[in-house]
Coordinates of C-alpha atoms (C1' of nucleotides) in Angstrom, one line a residue:
Chain A
X573 CA -21.9 1.9 -11.5
X574 CA -19.3 -0.4 -9.6
X575 CA -16.2 -0.8 -12.2
X576 CA -14.2 -4.5 -11.9
X577 CA -11.0 -4.1 -13.1
X578 CA -10.4 -7.8 -13.7
X579 CA -13.9 -8.7 -15.0
X580 CA -14.6 -10.4 -18.4
X581 CA -11.3 -8.3 -20.2
X582 CA -10.0 -5.7 -18.9
X583 CA -8.0 -3.9 -21.3
X584 CA -10.1 -1.9 -22.6
X585 CA -12.0 -0.5 -19.7
X586 CA -10.9 2.9 -18.2
X587 CA -10.1 2.0 -14.2
X588 CA -10.5 4.9 -12.1
X589 CA -9.3 4.7 -8.2
X590 CA -10.8 7.4 -6.7
X591 CA -14.2 6.9 -7.7
X592 CA -15.9 5.9 -4.4
X593 CA -17.9 2.8 -6.5
X594 CA -14.7 1.5 -7.6
X595 CA -14.5 -1.8 -4.8
X596 CA -10.9 -2.6 -6.1
X597 CA -10.7 1.0 -4.4
X598 CA -11.5 -0.6 -1.6
X599 CA -10.0 -3.1 -1.2
X600 CA -6.5 -0.9 -1.5
X601 CA -7.0 1.5 0.6
X602 CA -6.9 -1.8 3.3
X603 CA -5.7 -5.1 1.7
X604 CA -3.0 -2.1 0.2
X605 CA -1.5 -1.4 3.9
X606 CA 0.9 -3.8 4.8
X607 CA -0.4 -4.3 8.4
X608 CA -3.9 -4.8 7.5
X609 CA -2.7 -7.8 6.0
X610 CA -0.2 -9.1 8.8
X611 CA -2.5 -8.3 11.4
X612 CA -5.0 -10.9 9.6
X613 CA -2.1 -13.4 9.0
X614 CA -1.0 -13.3 12.6
X615 CA -5.0 -13.8 13.7
X616 CA -5.7 -16.3 12.0
X617 CA -9.2 -18.1 13.4
X618 CA -7.6 -16.5 17.8
X619 CA -8.5 -14.6 20.0
X620 CA -5.6 -13.1 20.9
X621 CA -4.6 -9.1 23.2
X622 CA -3.0 -6.7 22.3
X623 CA -0.1 -7.0 23.2
X624 CA 0.2 -10.8 22.4
X625 CA -0.7 -9.6 18.4
X626 CA 2.2 -6.2 19.0
X627 CA 4.8 -9.7 19.7
X628 CA 3.5 -11.5 16.7
X629 CA 3.3 -8.7 14.6
X630 CA 7.2 -8.5 14.8
X631 CA 8.4 -4.6 14.0
X632 CA 4.6 -3.0 13.9
X633 CA 5.0 0.2 16.9
X634 CA 1.4 0.3 18.5
X635 CA 0.3 3.4 17.3
X636 CA 0.0 1.4 14.1
X637 CA -1.0 -1.5 15.6
X638 CA -4.0 0.4 17.3
X639 CA -4.6 2.7 14.2
X640 CA -5.0 -0.7 12.4
X641 CA -7.4 -2.0 14.6
X642 CA -9.5 0.9 14.7
X643 CA -10.1 0.5 10.7
X644 CA -10.3 -3.3 10.9
X645 CA -12.8 -2.7 13.4
X646 CA -14.8 -0.1 12.0
X647 CA -14.5 -1.7 8.5
X648 CA -15.7 -4.9 10.8
X649 CA -13.0 -7.7 10.0
X650 CA -12.3 -7.0 13.7
X651 CA -14.4 -7.6 17.2
X652 CA -12.4 -6.0 19.5
X653 CA -13.9 -6.8 23.3
X654 CA -12.7 -5.0 26.8
X655 CA -13.1 -6.2 29.4
X656 CA -12.6 -3.6 32.6
X657 CA -10.7 -5.0 34.4
X658 CA -7.6 -3.5 36.2
X659 CA -5.2 -3.5 34.4
X660 CA -7.2 -3.3 31.3
X661 CA -7.6 -6.3 28.9
X662 CA -8.9 -6.1 25.5
X663 CA -9.0 -9.1 23.0
X664 CA -9.4 -8.8 18.7
X665 CA -10.8 -11.7 17.2
X666 CA -12.1 -12.0 13.8
X667 CA -14.8 -11.1 12.9
X668 CA -16.6 -13.8 9.6
X669 CA -15.3 -11.2 7.3
X670 CA -12.3 -10.9 8.6
X671 CA -12.0 -14.9 8.4
X672 CA -13.3 -14.6 4.9
X673 CA -10.2 -12.4 3.6
X674 CA -7.3 -15.0 4.4
X675 CA -8.9 -17.1 1.5
X676 CA -8.0 -14.5 -1.2
X677 CA -5.2 -13.2 1.1
X678 CA -3.0 -17.0 0.6
X679 CA -3.8 -16.8 -2.5
X680 CA -1.6 -13.3 -2.9
X681 CA 0.7 -15.3 -0.6
X682 CA 0.8 -18.4 -2.6
X683 CA 1.2 -16.6 -6.2
X684 CA 4.2 -14.8 -4.2
X685 CA 6.5 -17.8 -3.1
X686 CA 5.9 -19.2 -6.5
X687 CA 7.1 -16.7 -8.1
X688 CA 9.7 -15.4 -5.1
X689 CA 12.3 -16.7 -6.8
X690 CA 11.4 -15.5 -10.7
X691 CA 10.9 -12.4 -9.4
X692 CA 14.3 -12.3 -7.9
X693 CA 16.0 -13.6 -10.7
X694 CA 15.0 -10.5 -12.9
X695 CA 15.6 -7.7 -10.6
X696 CA 18.7 -8.9 -10.6
X697 CA 19.9 -9.2 -14.4
X698 CA 17.8 -6.2 -14.7
X699 CA 20.5 -4.6 -12.3
X700 CA 23.0 -5.3 -14.3
X701 CA 21.1 -4.1 -17.1
X702 CA 20.9 -0.8 -16.3
X703 CA 24.1 -0.8 -13.9
X704 CA 25.0 3.1 -13.9
X705 CA 28.6 1.8 -15.0
X706 CA 30.3 0.3 -12.1
X707 CA 33.7 1.3 -11.4
Chain B
X1082 CA 14.0 -19.8 5.8
X1083 CA 10.6 -18.9 4.4
X1084 CA 7.9 -17.6 6.6
X1085 CA 4.8 -17.8 5.7
X1086 CA 1.3 -15.3 6.9
X1087 CA -1.6 -17.9 5.9
X1088 CA -0.6 -21.4 5.9
X1089 CA -2.4 -23.6 8.1
X1090 CA -2.6 -21.8 11.8
X1091 CA -1.3 -18.8 11.6
X1092 CA -2.1 -17.9 15.3
X1093 CA 1.1 -18.8 16.7
X1094 CA 3.3 -17.2 14.7
X1095 CA 5.5 -14.5 14.8
X1096 CA 5.4 -12.9 11.6
X1097 CA 8.8 -10.2 10.2
X1098 CA 7.7 -8.1 7.6
X1099 CA 11.0 -7.0 7.0
X1100 CA 13.1 -10.5 6.8
X1101 CA 14.3 -10.3 3.6
X1102 CA 12.6 -14.4 3.0
X1103 CA 9.5 -13.5 4.1
X1104 CA 7.7 -13.7 1.1
X1105 CA 4.6 -11.9 2.1
X1106 CA 6.2 -8.9 2.2
X1107 CA 7.4 -9.0 -1.5
X1108 CA 3.7 -8.7 -2.3
X1109 CA 3.5 -6.5 0.1
X1110 CA 6.0 -4.2 -1.3
X1111 CA 4.8 -4.5 -5.4
X1112 CA 1.1 -4.9 -4.8
X1113 CA 0.2 -3.2 -2.4
X1114 CA 0.6 -0.3 -4.0
X1115 CA -2.4 0.7 -5.7
X1116 CA -1.0 2.2 -8.8
X1117 CA 0.2 -1.5 -10.0
X1118 CA -2.1 -3.7 -9.2
X1119 CA -4.4 -0.8 -11.0
X1120 CA -2.0 -1.5 -14.0
X1121 CA -2.2 -5.4 -13.8
X1122 CA -6.0 -5.2 -14.6
X1123 CA -5.5 -2.1 -17.2
X1124 CA -3.2 -4.0 -18.9
X1125 CA -4.7 -7.5 -18.8
X1126 CA -4.5 -9.9 -22.0
X1127 CA -3.4 -7.1 -24.4
X1128 CA -0.4 -4.6 -25.7
X1129 CA -0.5 -0.8 -24.8
X1130 CA 1.5 1.6 -25.2
X1131 CA 2.6 4.2 -22.1
X1132 CA -0.2 6.7 -23.7
X1133 CA -2.4 4.5 -23.8
X1134 CA -1.8 2.9 -20.6
X1135 CA -2.2 6.7 -18.7
X1136 CA -5.5 6.9 -20.6
X1137 CA -7.0 3.9 -19.0
X1138 CA -5.7 4.4 -15.8
X1139 CA -7.5 7.5 -14.6
X1140 CA -5.7 9.7 -12.2
X1141 CA -2.0 8.5 -12.7
X1142 CA 0.3 11.2 -12.5
X1143 CA 3.4 10.1 -15.4
X1144 CA 5.5 9.8 -13.3
X1145 CA 4.0 7.4 -10.9
X1146 CA 3.1 5.2 -14.5
X1147 CA 6.5 5.1 -15.7
X1148 CA 8.1 4.8 -12.1
X1149 CA 5.6 1.9 -11.5
X1150 CA 6.4 0.2 -14.9
X1151 CA 9.6 0.2 -14.1
X1152 CA 9.1 -1.3 -10.7
X1153 CA 7.2 -4.4 -12.7
X1154 CA 9.6 -4.8 -15.9
X1155 CA 12.2 -4.8 -12.8
X1156 CA 10.6 -7.6 -11.2
X1157 CA 10.0 -9.5 -14.7
X1158 CA 5.6 -8.1 -13.9
X1159 CA 6.0 -6.8 -17.8
X1160 CA 8.2 -6.3 -21.0
X1161 CA 8.4 -2.8 -22.4
X1162 CA 9.3 -3.2 -26.0
X1163 CA 10.5 0.1 -27.8
X1164 CA 10.0 1.0 -32.0
X1165 CA 12.7 3.9 -32.6
X1166 CA 10.5 5.3 -34.8
X1167 CA 10.0 9.1 -34.7
X1168 CA 8.4 9.7 -32.6
X1169 CA 9.4 6.3 -30.4
X1170 CA 6.6 3.7 -29.8
X1171 CA 6.7 2.1 -26.1
X1172 CA 4.6 -0.6 -26.0
X1173 CA 3.4 -2.7 -23.0
X1174 CA 2.6 -6.2 -22.2
X1175 CA 2.4 -8.7 -19.3
X1176 CA 4.2 -11.8 -19.2
X1177 CA 3.4 -14.2 -18.2
X1178 CA 4.1 -13.9 -14.5
X1179 CA 1.9 -10.6 -14.5
X1180 CA -0.9 -12.5 -16.4
X1181 CA -0.7 -14.9 -13.2
X1182 CA -1.2 -11.9 -10.6
X1183 CA -4.2 -10.9 -12.5
X1184 CA -6.1 -14.3 -11.1
X1185 CA -5.4 -13.8 -6.8
X1186 CA -5.8 -10.6 -7.2
X1187 CA -9.8 -10.9 -9.0
X1188 CA -10.4 -13.9 -5.8
X1189 CA -9.7 -10.4 -3.6
X1190 CA -11.9 -8.1 -5.9
X1191 CA -14.3 -10.8 -5.9
X1192 CA -13.8 -10.1 -2.0
X1193 CA -14.5 -6.3 -2.2
X1194 CA -17.5 -6.4 -4.3
X1195 CA -18.8 -9.6 -2.1
X1196 CA -18.2 -7.1 1.0
X1197 CA -18.9 -4.3 0.7
X1198 CA -22.1 -3.5 1.4
X1199 CA -21.2 -4.6 4.9
X1200 CA -18.1 -2.7 4.9
X1201 CA -20.2 0.6 4.2
X1202 CA -22.4 0.0 6.6
X1203 CA -20.0 -1.2 9.5
X1204 CA -18.7 2.1 8.9
X1205 CA -21.4 4.0 9.2
X1206 CA -22.9 2.8 12.4
X1207 CA -19.3 3.0 13.5
X1208 CA -19.3 7.0 12.9
X1209 CA -22.3 7.1 14.5
X1210 CA -20.7 5.7 17.6
X1211 CA -17.8 7.4 17.8
X1212 CA -19.3 10.5 17.0
X1213 CA -17.2 13.7 18.9
X1214 CA -20.8 14.5 19.7
X1215 CA -22.6 16.6 15.8
X1216 CA -22.9 20.1 17.2
Chain C
dC1217 C1' -2.8 -2.4 30.5
dC1218 C1' -4.0 -0.4 26.4
dG1219 C1' -4.3 3.6 24.0
dC1220 C1' -4.3 8.9 22.7
dA1221 C1' -1.3 13.1 21.7
dT1222 C1' 2.0 15.5 20.3
dC1223 C1' 6.4 16.1 17.8
dC1224 C1' 9.0 15.0 14.7
dA1225 C1' 12.3 12.5 10.0
dA1226 C1' 11.6 10.3 5.7
dG1227 C1' 9.3 9.2 1.8
dA1228 C1' 5.6 8.9 -1.8
dG1229 C1' 3.3 11.3 -4.4
dG1230 C1' 2.1 15.3 -8.0
dA1231 C1' 2.9 20.2 -11.3
dT1232 C1' 6.0 21.6 -13.9
dA1233 C1' 9.5 22.0 -17.0
dC1234 C1' 13.2 20.6 -20.6
dT1235 C1' 14.9 15.9 -23.8
dG1236 C1' 16.2 12.4 -27.9
Chain D
dC732 C1' 6.0 9.8 -27.2
dA733 C1' 8.0 9.4 -23.9
dG734 C1' 10.3 10.0 -20.7
dT735 C1' 13.8 12.5 -16.7
dA736 C1' 14.6 16.0 -13.5
dT737 C1' 13.5 19.2 -9.5
dC738 C1' 10.9 21.4 -7.2
dC739 C1' 7.6 21.3 -3.2
dT740 C1' 3.9 19.9 -0.5
dC741 C1' 1.2 16.1 1.8
dT742 C1' 1.0 12.0 4.0
dT743 C1' 3.1 8.0 6.8
dG744 C1' 4.9 6.5 10.2
dG745 C1' 8.2 5.9 14.6
dA746 C1' 9.5 7.9 19.1
dT747 C1' 8.3 9.5 23.6
dG748 C1' 5.1 11.4 27.3
dC749 C1' 0.4 11.7 30.2
dG750 C1' -3.8 9.5 31.2
dG751 C1' -7.8 5.5 32.7

DNA sequence: CCGCATCCAAGAGGATACTG
DNA sequence: CAGTATCCTCTTGGATGCGG
């Protein structure tokens, strides 16, 4: 059984993120972490080696880059090619599945760009209202 | 300056998730956590009180529900209405901004449903290849 | 160059008990 | 009913050092 969260009228349904059959859980496991999203964005349609990716995704540690790329490879989102030279050269490319993720992620980014201002405004006024009496 | 991650040709650009101006960071801060996504889905177009939401979003603790709702209220995604009766009744509704999030999130869910099978297959074969010699 | 292993600090998040 | 406060555990993720 597949649990949809956003299909039709969502309100009436119970949502179990721990249900293995719930694809939403899968989305969140993979898309939920910032690095996967950023790597998809950083890779785009081209091929890049490890060190190049590390440079593009600013602030990522090598541990997280390795770990995230492994997860994406496991999920079939990214293709890893090892060129057995000395020193080793390893290249990463998005698979078709990985590429197809770009559209929905872009939709989220568009939403974000469109609403960023409004969100910041709300935050500011909320913080004023909830202020623990500035003194 | 606004940093786009998925606009046009992403590959060549450096991505700094820590840059305050990068909306992708904002998406991830809010959409990144599973609970926000699930609450948006659970609420949909209707109004629900706290306990009803807790029932719908299976597995969420009351602490996380409160905390996530507060964050969403602060961001202007959800409207919180307190009815000063005894006992108190508190109702939550998605704002227009919150409602508008449903479309991009649904796009992600659709992607997830479409690719779930392929992802599971990849995981299985990857795990076999990488198996530390079953013994 | 790529990446694994180890250690360690910080935060997320559950369980529980109490309040208006 | 709808939280707040406290405690405590488990995970996340950075830093560092080693190895093919």
